[in-house]
XYZ file of C-alpha atoms in Angstrom:
154
model
C -4.150 11.985 -27.726
C -6.274 10.135 -25.153
C -7.849 8.039 -27.852
C -4.415 6.936 -29.017
C -3.384 5.962 -25.473
C -6.603 3.979 -24.915
C -6.169 2.309 -28.272
C -2.597 1.245 -27.436
C -3.651 -0.120 -24.048
C -6.483 -2.138 -25.582
C -4.205 -3.507 -28.300
C -1.519 -4.508 -25.790
C -4.014 -6.242 -23.465
C -5.731 -7.994 -26.330
C -2.538 -9.552 -27.597
C -0.950 -10.457 -24.264
C -2.907 -13.704 -23.815
C -4.888 -12.557 -20.799
C -7.983 -14.703 -20.267
C -10.743 -14.199 -17.750
C -11.158 -17.329 -15.659
C -14.716 -18.352 -14.911
C -15.324 -19.431 -11.317
C -17.241 -22.504 -12.525
C -14.182 -23.747 -14.453
C -12.136 -23.834 -11.245
C -14.572 -26.081 -9.366
C -13.358 -29.622 -9.995
C -15.192 -31.287 -7.131
C -18.696 -32.147 -5.974
C -19.769 -31.566 -2.373
C -21.541 -34.821 -1.641
C -22.405 -34.225 2.022
C -22.303 -31.291 4.418
C -22.520 -31.853 8.165
C -22.702 -28.867 10.480
C -22.358 -28.168 14.187
C -22.941 -24.819 15.859
C -25.273 -21.890 15.198
C -28.337 -23.189 13.341
C -29.068 -19.997 11.408
C -25.529 -19.730 10.057
C -25.354 -23.453 9.309
C -28.618 -23.322 7.362
C -27.330 -20.452 5.232
C -23.966 -22.160 4.653
C -25.569 -25.442 3.625
C -27.896 -23.762 1.145
C -25.202 -21.610 -0.451
C -22.641 -24.433 -0.628
C -25.177 -26.922 -1.981
C -26.077 -24.443 -4.704
C -22.409 -24.273 -5.746
C -21.682 -27.952 -5.156
C -20.529 -28.728 -8.715
C -21.339 -31.590 -11.059
C -22.001 -35.035 -9.635
C -19.481 -36.613 -12.045
C -16.574 -34.781 -10.429
C -14.560 -35.759 -7.351
C -16.754 -36.197 -4.283
C -15.788 -34.471 -1.084
C -17.471 -34.327 2.317
C -17.483 -31.273 4.558
C -17.775 -31.242 8.334
C -18.308 -27.625 9.393
C -18.144 -26.269 12.936
C -19.435 -22.712 13.293
C -19.036 -20.209 16.074
C -20.768 -16.822 16.242
C -19.631 -14.062 18.599
C -21.488 -10.797 19.032
C -19.395 -8.194 20.853
C -20.296 -4.656 21.866
C -18.227 -2.396 19.602
C -19.099 1.045 20.993
C -21.397 2.831 23.419
C -22.573 6.423 23.530
C -22.241 8.906 26.413
C -25.435 7.559 28.050
C -23.882 4.074 28.130
C -26.248 2.781 25.420
C -24.920 0.337 22.869
C -24.677 1.916 19.405
C -22.684 -0.709 17.463
C -22.038 -4.423 17.584
C -19.244 -6.428 16.011
C -20.276 -9.821 14.670
C -17.557 -12.455 14.261
C -18.173 -15.780 12.515
C -15.514 -18.481 12.757
C -15.557 -21.696 10.723
C -13.553 -24.881 11.150
C -13.998 -27.098 8.104
C -12.729 -30.644 7.789
C -12.550 -31.760 4.170
C -12.527 -35.488 3.503
C -13.048 -37.959 0.711
C -14.805 -41.297 0.982
C -12.105 -42.909 3.085
C -9.660 -40.307 4.422
C -9.362 -36.807 5.812
C -7.744 -34.456 3.321
C -7.346 -31.140 5.127
C -8.656 -28.740 7.736
C -9.544 -25.158 6.863
C -10.085 -22.212 9.214
C -12.003 -19.108 8.220
C -12.984 -16.061 10.225
C -14.864 -12.947 9.133
C -16.137 -9.961 11.066
C -18.477 -7.071 10.396
C -19.795 -4.136 12.376
C -23.464 -3.169 12.344
C -25.464 -0.365 13.958
C -28.128 -0.680 16.612
C -31.477 0.575 15.331
C -33.909 2.811 17.142
C -36.207 -0.208 17.527
C -35.353 -3.793 18.406
C -36.661 -5.107 15.063
C -34.308 -2.772 13.190
C -31.385 -4.128 15.187
C -32.418 -7.705 14.382
C -32.739 -6.812 10.684
C -29.286 -5.190 10.755
C -27.846 -8.338 12.346
C -29.541 -10.570 9.754
C -28.167 -8.442 6.927
C -24.687 -8.603 8.477
C -24.936 -12.403 8.715
C -25.991 -12.661 5.057
C -23.055 -10.493 4.004
C -20.590 -12.555 6.042
C -22.012 -15.841 4.730
C -21.632 -14.745 1.119
C -18.013 -13.759 1.770
C -17.265 -16.999 3.626
C -18.847 -19.207 0.949
C -16.796 -17.478 -1.740
C -13.638 -18.042 0.327
C -14.501 -21.703 0.919
C -15.141 -22.428 -2.759
C -12.001 -20.561 -3.780
C -9.844 -22.371 -1.223
C -11.234 -25.783 -2.141
C -10.636 -25.041 -5.813
C -7.050 -23.960 -5.211
C -6.139 -26.838 -2.912
C -4.753 -29.948 -4.500
C -7.541 -32.505 -4.219
C -5.769 -35.201 -6.234
C -5.623 -37.453 -3.161
C -9.293 -38.366 -3.596
């Protein structure tokens, strides 16, 4: 009976016209220049990840001006008043422009909580890993938002 149900589901999905959209097909722009202001470590990671996904040079050229802000807040303390968790918040303000005019302004904010290690180096490694995770999420959001936005004004 289960085989029949699976078979019917596969047949119905196969014939419904559902297509998987590749992320690369949605990118119809080329990031020609990225200027950053703010935290150097975050900006370096953003530039590298965005440049890697910049798109073909034959497509529409856009310029990004990114302002970053990093906040590290104490999330919780134990009974001995020692910090056990931090919350890391990264905020981005992105101005998207073409060669001669400003197209739009985008705001993104992501947060993550990470644990304090027993040694200082473990805490730094935890923070670095949290930053990498947030950057990957933010870059995916930026590319998705730029792909969705109507960039026909270029």
